[in-house]
XYZ file of C-alpha atoms in Angstrom:
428
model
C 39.366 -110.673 -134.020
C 41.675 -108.375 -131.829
C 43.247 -109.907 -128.946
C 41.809 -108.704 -125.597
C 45.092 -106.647 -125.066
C 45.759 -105.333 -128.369
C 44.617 -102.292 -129.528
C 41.466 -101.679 -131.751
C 42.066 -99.446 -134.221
C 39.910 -97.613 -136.714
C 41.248 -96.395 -139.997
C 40.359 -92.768 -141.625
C 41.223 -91.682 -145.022
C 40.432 -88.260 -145.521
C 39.502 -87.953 -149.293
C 40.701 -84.331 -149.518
C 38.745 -81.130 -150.943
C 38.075 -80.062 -154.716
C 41.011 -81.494 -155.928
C 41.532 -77.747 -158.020
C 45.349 -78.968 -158.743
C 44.429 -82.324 -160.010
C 41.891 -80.804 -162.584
C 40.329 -81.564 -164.693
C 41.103 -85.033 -163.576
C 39.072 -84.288 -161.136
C 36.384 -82.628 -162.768
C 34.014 -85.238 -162.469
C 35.524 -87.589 -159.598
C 37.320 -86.758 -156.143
C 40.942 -87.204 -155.839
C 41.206 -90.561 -154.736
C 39.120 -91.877 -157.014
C 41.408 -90.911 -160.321
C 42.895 -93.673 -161.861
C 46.396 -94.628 -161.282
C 49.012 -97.023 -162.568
C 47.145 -98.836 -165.324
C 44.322 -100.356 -163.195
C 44.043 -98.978 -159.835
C 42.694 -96.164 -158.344
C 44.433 -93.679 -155.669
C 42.273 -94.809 -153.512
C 43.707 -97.936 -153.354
C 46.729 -97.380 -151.792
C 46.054 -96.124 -148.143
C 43.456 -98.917 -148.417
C 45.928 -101.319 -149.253
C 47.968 -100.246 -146.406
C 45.664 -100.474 -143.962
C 44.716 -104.056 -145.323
C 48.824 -105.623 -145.131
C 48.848 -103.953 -141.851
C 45.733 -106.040 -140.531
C 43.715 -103.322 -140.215
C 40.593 -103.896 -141.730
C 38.066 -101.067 -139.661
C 38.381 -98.244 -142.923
C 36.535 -95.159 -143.038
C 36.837 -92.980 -146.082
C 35.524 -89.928 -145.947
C 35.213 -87.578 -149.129
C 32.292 -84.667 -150.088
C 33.465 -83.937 -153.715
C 32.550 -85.746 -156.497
C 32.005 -89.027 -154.494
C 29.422 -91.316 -157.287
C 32.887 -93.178 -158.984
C 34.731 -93.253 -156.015
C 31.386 -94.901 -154.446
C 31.301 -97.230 -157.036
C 34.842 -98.299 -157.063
C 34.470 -99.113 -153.153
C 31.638 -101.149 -153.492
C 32.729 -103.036 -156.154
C 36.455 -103.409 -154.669
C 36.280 -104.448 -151.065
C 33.724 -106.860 -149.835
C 34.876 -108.793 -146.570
C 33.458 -112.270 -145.877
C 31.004 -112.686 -143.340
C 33.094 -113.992 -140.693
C 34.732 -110.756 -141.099
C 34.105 -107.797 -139.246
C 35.851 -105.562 -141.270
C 34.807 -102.970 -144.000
C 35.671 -100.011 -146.244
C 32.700 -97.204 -145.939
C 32.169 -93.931 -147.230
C 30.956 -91.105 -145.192
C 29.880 -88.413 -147.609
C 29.492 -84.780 -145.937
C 25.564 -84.965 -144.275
C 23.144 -82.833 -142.837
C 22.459 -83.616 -139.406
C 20.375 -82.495 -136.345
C 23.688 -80.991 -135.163
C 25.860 -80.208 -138.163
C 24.057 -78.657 -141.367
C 27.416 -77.215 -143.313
C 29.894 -78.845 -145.371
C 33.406 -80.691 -144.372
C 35.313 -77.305 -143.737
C 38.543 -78.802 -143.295
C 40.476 -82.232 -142.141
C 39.759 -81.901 -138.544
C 35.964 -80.751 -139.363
C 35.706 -83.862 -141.313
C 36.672 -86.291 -138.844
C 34.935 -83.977 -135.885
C 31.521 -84.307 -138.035
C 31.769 -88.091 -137.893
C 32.608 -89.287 -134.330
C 29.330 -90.573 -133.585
C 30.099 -92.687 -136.321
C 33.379 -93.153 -135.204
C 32.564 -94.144 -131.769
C 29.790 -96.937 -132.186
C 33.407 -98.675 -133.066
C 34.924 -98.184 -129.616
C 38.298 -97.401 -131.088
C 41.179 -97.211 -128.439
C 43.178 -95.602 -131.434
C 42.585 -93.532 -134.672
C 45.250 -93.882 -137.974
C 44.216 -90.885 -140.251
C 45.479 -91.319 -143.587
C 45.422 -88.822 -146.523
C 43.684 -90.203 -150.072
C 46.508 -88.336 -152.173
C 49.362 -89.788 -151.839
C 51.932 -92.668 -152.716
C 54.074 -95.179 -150.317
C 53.924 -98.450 -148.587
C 54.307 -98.021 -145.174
C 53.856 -101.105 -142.476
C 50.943 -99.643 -140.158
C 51.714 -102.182 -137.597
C 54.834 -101.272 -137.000
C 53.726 -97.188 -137.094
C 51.046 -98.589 -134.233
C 53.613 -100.266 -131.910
C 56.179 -97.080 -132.080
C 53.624 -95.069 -130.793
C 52.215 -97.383 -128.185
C 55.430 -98.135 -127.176
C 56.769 -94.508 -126.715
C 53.714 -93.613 -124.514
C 52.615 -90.941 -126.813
C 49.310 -89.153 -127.228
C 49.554 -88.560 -130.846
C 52.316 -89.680 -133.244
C 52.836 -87.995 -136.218
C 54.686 -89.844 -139.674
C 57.537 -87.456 -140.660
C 59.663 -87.852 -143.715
C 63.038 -86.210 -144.215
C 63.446 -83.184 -146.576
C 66.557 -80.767 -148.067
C 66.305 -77.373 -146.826
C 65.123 -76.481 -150.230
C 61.683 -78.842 -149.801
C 61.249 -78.276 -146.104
C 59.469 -74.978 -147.483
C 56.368 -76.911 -149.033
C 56.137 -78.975 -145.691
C 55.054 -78.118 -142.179
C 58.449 -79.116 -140.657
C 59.139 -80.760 -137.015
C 61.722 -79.573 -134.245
C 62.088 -82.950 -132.145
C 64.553 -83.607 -129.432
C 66.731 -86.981 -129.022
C 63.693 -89.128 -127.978
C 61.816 -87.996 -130.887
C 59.113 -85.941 -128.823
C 57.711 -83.043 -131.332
C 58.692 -80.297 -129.323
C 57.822 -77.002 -132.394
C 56.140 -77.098 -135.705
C 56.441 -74.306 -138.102
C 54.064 -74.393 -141.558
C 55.954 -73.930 -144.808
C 58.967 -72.047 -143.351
C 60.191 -69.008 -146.116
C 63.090 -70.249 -148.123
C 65.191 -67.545 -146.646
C 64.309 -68.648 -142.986
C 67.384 -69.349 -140.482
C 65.777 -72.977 -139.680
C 69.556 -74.620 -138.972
C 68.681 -75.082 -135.478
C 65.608 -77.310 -136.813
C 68.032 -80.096 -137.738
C 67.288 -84.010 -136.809
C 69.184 -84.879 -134.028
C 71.877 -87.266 -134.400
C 70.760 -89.832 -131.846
C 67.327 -90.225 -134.559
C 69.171 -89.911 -137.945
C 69.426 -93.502 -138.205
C 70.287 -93.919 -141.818
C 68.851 -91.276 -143.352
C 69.990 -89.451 -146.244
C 72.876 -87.103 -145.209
C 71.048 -83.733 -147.454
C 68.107 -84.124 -145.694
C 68.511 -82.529 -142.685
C 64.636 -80.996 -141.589
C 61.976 -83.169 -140.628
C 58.388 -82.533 -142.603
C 54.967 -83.949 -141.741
C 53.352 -86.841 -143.659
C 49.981 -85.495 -143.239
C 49.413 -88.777 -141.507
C 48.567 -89.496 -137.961
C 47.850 -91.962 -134.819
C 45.762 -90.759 -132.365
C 44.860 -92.359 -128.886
C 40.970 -92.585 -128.707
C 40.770 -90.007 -125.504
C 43.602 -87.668 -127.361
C 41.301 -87.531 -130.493
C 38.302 -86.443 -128.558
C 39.716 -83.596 -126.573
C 42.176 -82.603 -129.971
C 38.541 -81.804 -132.050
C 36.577 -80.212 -128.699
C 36.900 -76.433 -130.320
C 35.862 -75.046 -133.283
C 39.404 -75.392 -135.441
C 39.093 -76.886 -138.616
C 42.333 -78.562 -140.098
C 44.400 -80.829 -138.304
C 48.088 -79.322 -139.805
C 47.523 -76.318 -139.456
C 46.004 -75.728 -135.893
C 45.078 -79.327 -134.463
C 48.730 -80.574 -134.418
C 50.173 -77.283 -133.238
C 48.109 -76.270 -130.571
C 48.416 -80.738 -129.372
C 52.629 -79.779 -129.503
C 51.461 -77.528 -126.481
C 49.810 -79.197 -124.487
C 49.832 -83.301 -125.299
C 53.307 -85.854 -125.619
C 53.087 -85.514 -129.641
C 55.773 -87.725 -131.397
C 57.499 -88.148 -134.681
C 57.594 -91.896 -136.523
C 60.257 -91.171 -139.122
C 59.483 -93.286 -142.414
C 62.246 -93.349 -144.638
C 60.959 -95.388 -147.256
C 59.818 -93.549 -150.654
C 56.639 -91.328 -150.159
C 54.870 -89.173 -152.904
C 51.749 -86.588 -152.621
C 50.233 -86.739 -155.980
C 48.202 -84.041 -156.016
C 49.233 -82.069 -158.524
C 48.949 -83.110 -162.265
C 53.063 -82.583 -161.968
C 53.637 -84.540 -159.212
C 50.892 -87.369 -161.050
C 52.472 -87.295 -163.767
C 55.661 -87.990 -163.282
C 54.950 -90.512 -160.203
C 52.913 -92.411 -162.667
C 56.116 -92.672 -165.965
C 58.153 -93.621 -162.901
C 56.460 -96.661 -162.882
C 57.685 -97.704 -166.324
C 61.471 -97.687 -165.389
C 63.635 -101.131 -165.164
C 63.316 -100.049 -160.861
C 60.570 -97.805 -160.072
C 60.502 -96.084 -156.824
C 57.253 -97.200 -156.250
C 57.090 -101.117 -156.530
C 53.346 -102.827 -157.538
C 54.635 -105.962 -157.811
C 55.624 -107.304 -153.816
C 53.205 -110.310 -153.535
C 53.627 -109.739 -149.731
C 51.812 -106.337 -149.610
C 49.817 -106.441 -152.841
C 47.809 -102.882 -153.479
C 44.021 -103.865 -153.997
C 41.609 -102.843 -156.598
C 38.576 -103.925 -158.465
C 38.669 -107.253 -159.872
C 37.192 -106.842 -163.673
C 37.195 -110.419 -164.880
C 39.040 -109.165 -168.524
C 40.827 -111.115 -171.207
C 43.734 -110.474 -171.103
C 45.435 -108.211 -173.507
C 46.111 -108.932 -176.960
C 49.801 -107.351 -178.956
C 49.217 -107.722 -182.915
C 52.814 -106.708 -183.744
C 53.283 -103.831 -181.530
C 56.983 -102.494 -179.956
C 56.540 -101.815 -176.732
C 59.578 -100.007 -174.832
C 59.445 -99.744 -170.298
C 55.708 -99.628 -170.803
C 52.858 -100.961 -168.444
C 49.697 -102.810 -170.308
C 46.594 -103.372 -168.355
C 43.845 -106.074 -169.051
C 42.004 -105.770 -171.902
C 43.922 -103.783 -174.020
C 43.812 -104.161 -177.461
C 47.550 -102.856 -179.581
C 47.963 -103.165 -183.241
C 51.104 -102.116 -184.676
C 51.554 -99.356 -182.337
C 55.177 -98.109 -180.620
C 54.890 -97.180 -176.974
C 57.998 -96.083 -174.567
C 57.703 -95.073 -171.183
C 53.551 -95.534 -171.504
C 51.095 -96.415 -168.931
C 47.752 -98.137 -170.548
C 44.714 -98.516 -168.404
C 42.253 -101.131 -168.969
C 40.355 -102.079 -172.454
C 42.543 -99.636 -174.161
C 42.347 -99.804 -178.410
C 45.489 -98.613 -179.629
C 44.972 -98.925 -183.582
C 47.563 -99.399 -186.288
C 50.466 -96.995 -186.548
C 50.275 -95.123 -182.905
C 52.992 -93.699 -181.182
C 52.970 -92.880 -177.988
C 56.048 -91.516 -175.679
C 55.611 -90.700 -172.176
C 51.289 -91.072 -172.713
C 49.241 -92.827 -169.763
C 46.336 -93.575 -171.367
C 43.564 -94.213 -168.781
C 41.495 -96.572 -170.774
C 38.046 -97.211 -170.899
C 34.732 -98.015 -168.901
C 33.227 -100.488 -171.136
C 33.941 -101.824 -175.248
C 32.357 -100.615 -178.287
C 30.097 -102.754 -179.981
C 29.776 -103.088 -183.821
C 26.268 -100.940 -184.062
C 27.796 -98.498 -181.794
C 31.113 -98.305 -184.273
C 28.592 -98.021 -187.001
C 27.064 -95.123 -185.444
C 30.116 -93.610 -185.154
C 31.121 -93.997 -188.598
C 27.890 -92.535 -189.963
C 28.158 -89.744 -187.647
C 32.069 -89.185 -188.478
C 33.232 -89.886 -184.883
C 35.981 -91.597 -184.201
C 35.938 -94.860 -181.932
C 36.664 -94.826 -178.410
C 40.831 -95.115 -178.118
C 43.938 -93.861 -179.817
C 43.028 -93.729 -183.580
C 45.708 -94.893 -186.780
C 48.856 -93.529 -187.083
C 48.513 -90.718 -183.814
C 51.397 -89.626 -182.780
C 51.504 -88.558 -179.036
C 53.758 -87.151 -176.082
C 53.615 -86.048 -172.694
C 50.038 -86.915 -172.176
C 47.371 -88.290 -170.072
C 44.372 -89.316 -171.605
C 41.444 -89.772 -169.154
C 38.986 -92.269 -169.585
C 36.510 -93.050 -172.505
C 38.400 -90.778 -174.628
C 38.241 -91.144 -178.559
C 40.909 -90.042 -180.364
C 40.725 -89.976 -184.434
C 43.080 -90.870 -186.838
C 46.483 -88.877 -188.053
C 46.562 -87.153 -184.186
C 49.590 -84.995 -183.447
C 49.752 -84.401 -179.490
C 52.466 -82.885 -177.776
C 55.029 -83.862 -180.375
C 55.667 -80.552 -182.430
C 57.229 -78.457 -179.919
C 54.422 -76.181 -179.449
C 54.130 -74.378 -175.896
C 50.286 -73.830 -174.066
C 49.614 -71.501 -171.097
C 48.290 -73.296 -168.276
C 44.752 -73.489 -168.743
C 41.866 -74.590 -170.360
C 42.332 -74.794 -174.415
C 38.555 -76.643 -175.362
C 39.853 -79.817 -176.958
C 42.186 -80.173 -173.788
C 43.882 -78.957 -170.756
C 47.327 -77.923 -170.516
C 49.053 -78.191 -167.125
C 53.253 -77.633 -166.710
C 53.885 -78.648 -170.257
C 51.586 -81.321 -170.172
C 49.017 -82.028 -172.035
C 45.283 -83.664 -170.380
C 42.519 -84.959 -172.884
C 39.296 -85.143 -170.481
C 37.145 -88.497 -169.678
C 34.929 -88.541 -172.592
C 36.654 -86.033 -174.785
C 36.191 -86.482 -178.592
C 39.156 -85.449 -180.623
C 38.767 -84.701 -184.413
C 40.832 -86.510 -187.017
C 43.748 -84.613 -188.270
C 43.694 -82.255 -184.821
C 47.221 -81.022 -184.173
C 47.698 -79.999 -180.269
C-alpha cells in the first residue's frame, strides 16, 4: 500500500497497431504477445519493469489480435488477495461516447480515462509493448518528481546517423525539453541539437543527439489537459504541442534499449541473447522478467552439441548440432538437425502417439524440426512441423521480401508461420 505521501501511479502499456513490420509474426497475435527469448513473451518485459519497480497498477491496452495475448495475461500475472495490484487488458470498445477504433497512442489512452480515473492516479508511466531494456521505474518516478516537471520524457542517446529514425530532443543544461523535431533528414544541419555538457554524464562520446524512448511520465492533471483535443498520437503532436506550453523534461537512460519491431531488429535482438555477454541480460535474480509458469520437465539432450545456444523447458534434442539457437518450449529436435542462427519458437502442447499415427498415415510430418534438417537464419513460429532431409537458408539462395507460400522472407531471413507444415525433402 502507497504511503500517504508517495505518489500513486498507474502503469500503461500501449500494445501498438497491426504490427505490419513484425509479420507474419504477427499474423495471428499482436506485437507484444510474440514470443521472445525461449519462453517469454514481449509482453513481458515492460510488465516486468513495472513489477521490480513496485509498480503493480498495469494497464495494457492493445485492439489487434488480442485472444493469445489475453491468454498469456491471465495465465501469467495473478496477484494475491492482499494485493491490490493487477495486469488488465483494455481491448478497443464501443461506448456511449466513443464508437471507432484506437486511432493512435494518445486516442488509446484518451478512450480509456474513465477507466483510468476510478484509480485516482496522481501520475501516469506510459510504456510501449515493443521494445527491449531494463530500466528502474522508481528511479524514472523520483527524477521527474523531483525536477518539478509536468511530463518527463525517457531519452536515449543516438549518432547523428540514427537520430534520423528518432524524434530527437533540444534540452538546455537543466534538462528542460525546450524543441522536438520528428525524424530529422540525414542531410539536416542538427549540430546545434547537441546534449549539453553539463547532462552528458558518461555517455558515449559518438552519440551526440538526444532521441525519444517512446516512453513517458505524466502528472495526473498534465495528462488530462495533454488529451483535451482531438490529436491522436502522443510523438507526434501530444509531446510537441506539451514542449509549448507545459515544463516537459528529458530522463536520459543510458543503459541498453532495443525497439523490436521489425523482424530485423527481432531477429538479431533475439541471437544476441546466445553470446558469452548479451546486451540484454535474463538472468539478474534481482529484476527477474516474468512470464507464464508451465509446470514442464525439464529438457532432455540425447547426445546433442550444442554451441552459445538457449534451451527452454521441455525440449526434446536427439543428436542434433545447434550454434547461436534460441529453442522455445517443448521443442522436438530429431536425430541429425542442424541448426545455425534458428530460434525455434516451440510448441503449444505435445503430440500424442494416435496423433503421430495420424500423421504417419496421412504423410505429415510431426510437429518440430524433422531428421537430418539442415537450417539457417530462421525463425520458426510456433506449432510448426518440419519433415525430414529440410534444407533452410543454407544454400545461398536469395528471396525478395515477401510472401513465398511455404514461408516468409524478410531482410535475408527466412520465417516459417505458427502452424506451417513443411514437406519432406523441401529446399528453401
Amino acid at each position: 500500500m502507497a504511503k500517504p505521501n508517495e505518489p500513486r501511479v498507474l502503469a500503461i502499456i500501449l500494445g501498438g497497431g497491426k504490427g505490419t513490420r513484425l509479420y507474419p509474426l504477427t499474423q495471428v497475435r499482436s506485437k507484444p504477445a510474440v514470443p521472445f527469448g525461449g519462453k517469454y513473451r514481449i509482453v513481458d518485459i515492460p510488465i516486468s519493469n513495472c513489477i521490480n519497480s513496485g509498480y503493480k497498477k498495469i494497464y495494457l491496452l492493445t485492439q489487434f489480435n488480442s485472444a493469445s495475448l489475453h491468454h498469456h495475461i491471465t495465465n501469467s500475472y495473478n496477484f494475491d488477495r492482499f494485493d491490490k495490484g493487477f495486469v488488465e487488458i483494455l481491448a478497443a470498445e464501443q461506448t456511449l461516447e466513443h464508437s471507432s477504433w484506437f486511432e493512435g497512442t494518445a486516442d488509446a489512452v484518451r478512450k480509456n480515462m474513465s477507466h483510468f480515473r476510478s484509480q485516482n492516479p496522481t501520475h501516469y508511466i506510459i510504456l510501449s509493448g515493443d521494445q527491449l531494456y531494463r530500466m528502474d521505474l522508481k528511479e524514472f518516478m523520483n527524477q521527474h518528481i523531483k525536477s518539478g516537471a509536468d511530463i518527463t520524457i525517457a531519452t536515449t542517446a543516438v549518432n547523428r546517423r540514427d537520430a534520423s529514425g528518432f524524434g530527437i530532443m533540444q534540452i538546455d543544461a537543466n534538462k528542460r525539453i525546450t524543441a522536438f523535431q520528428e525524424k530529422p533528414a540525414k542531410d539536416k544541419d542538427i549540430s546545434d541539437w547537441k546534449i549539453p555538457a553539463a547532462s552528458r554524464g558518461d555517455l558515449p562520446a559518438e552519440k551526440e543527439y538526444l532521441a525519444s524512448m517512446g516512453i513517458y511520465i505524466f502528472n495526473a492533471e498534465a495528462m488530462e489537459e495533454a488529451l483535451n483535443n482531438e490529436y491522436t498520437d502522443f510523438g507526434k503532436e501530444i509531446i510537441p504541442m506539451s514542449i509549448k506550453t507545459k515544463k516537459v523534461n528529458s530522463y536520459i537512460f543510458n543503459g541498453y534499449w532495443e525497439d523490436i519491431g521489425t523482424i530485423r531488429s527481432y531477429y538479431e535482438a533475439t541471437i544476441d541473447l546466445t553470446n558469452y555477454e548479451p546486451a540484454f541480460d535474463f538472468y539478474n535474480a534481482d529484476e527477474p522478467i516474468y512470464t507464464h509458469m508451465r509446470f514442464l520437465p525439464t529438457s532432455k539432450i540425447n547426445d546433442a552439441t550444442i554451441e552459445n545456444s538457449l534451451t527452454s523447458e521441455g525440449c526434446i534434442i536427439s543428436k542434433a548440432k545447434l550454434k547461436q539457437s534460441v529453442i522455445g518450449v517443448r521443442s522436438i529436435l530429431e536425430t541429425g538437425a542442424e541448426l545455425d542462427g534458428v530460434i525455434v519458437m516451440g510448441a503449444d502442447w505435445y503430440e500424442n502417439k494416435e496423433t503421430k499415427a495420424e500423421n504417419a498415415k496421412a504423410g505429415r510430418p510431426n510437429m518440430g524440426i524433422g531428421k537430418n534438417c539442415k537450417i539457417a537464419k530462421t525463425i520458426i513460429d510456433k506449432n510448426a512441423s518440419i519433415g525430414d532431409n529440410c534444407r533452410i537458408n543454407v544454400d545461398g539462395k536469395k528471396y525478395e521480401d515477401g510472401d513465398h507460400g511455404l514461408f516468409y522472407s524478410a531482410d535475408g531471413i527466412i520465417v516459417i508461420r505458427k502452424g506451417a507444415v513443411i514437406p519432406a525433402g523441401t529446399v528453401i
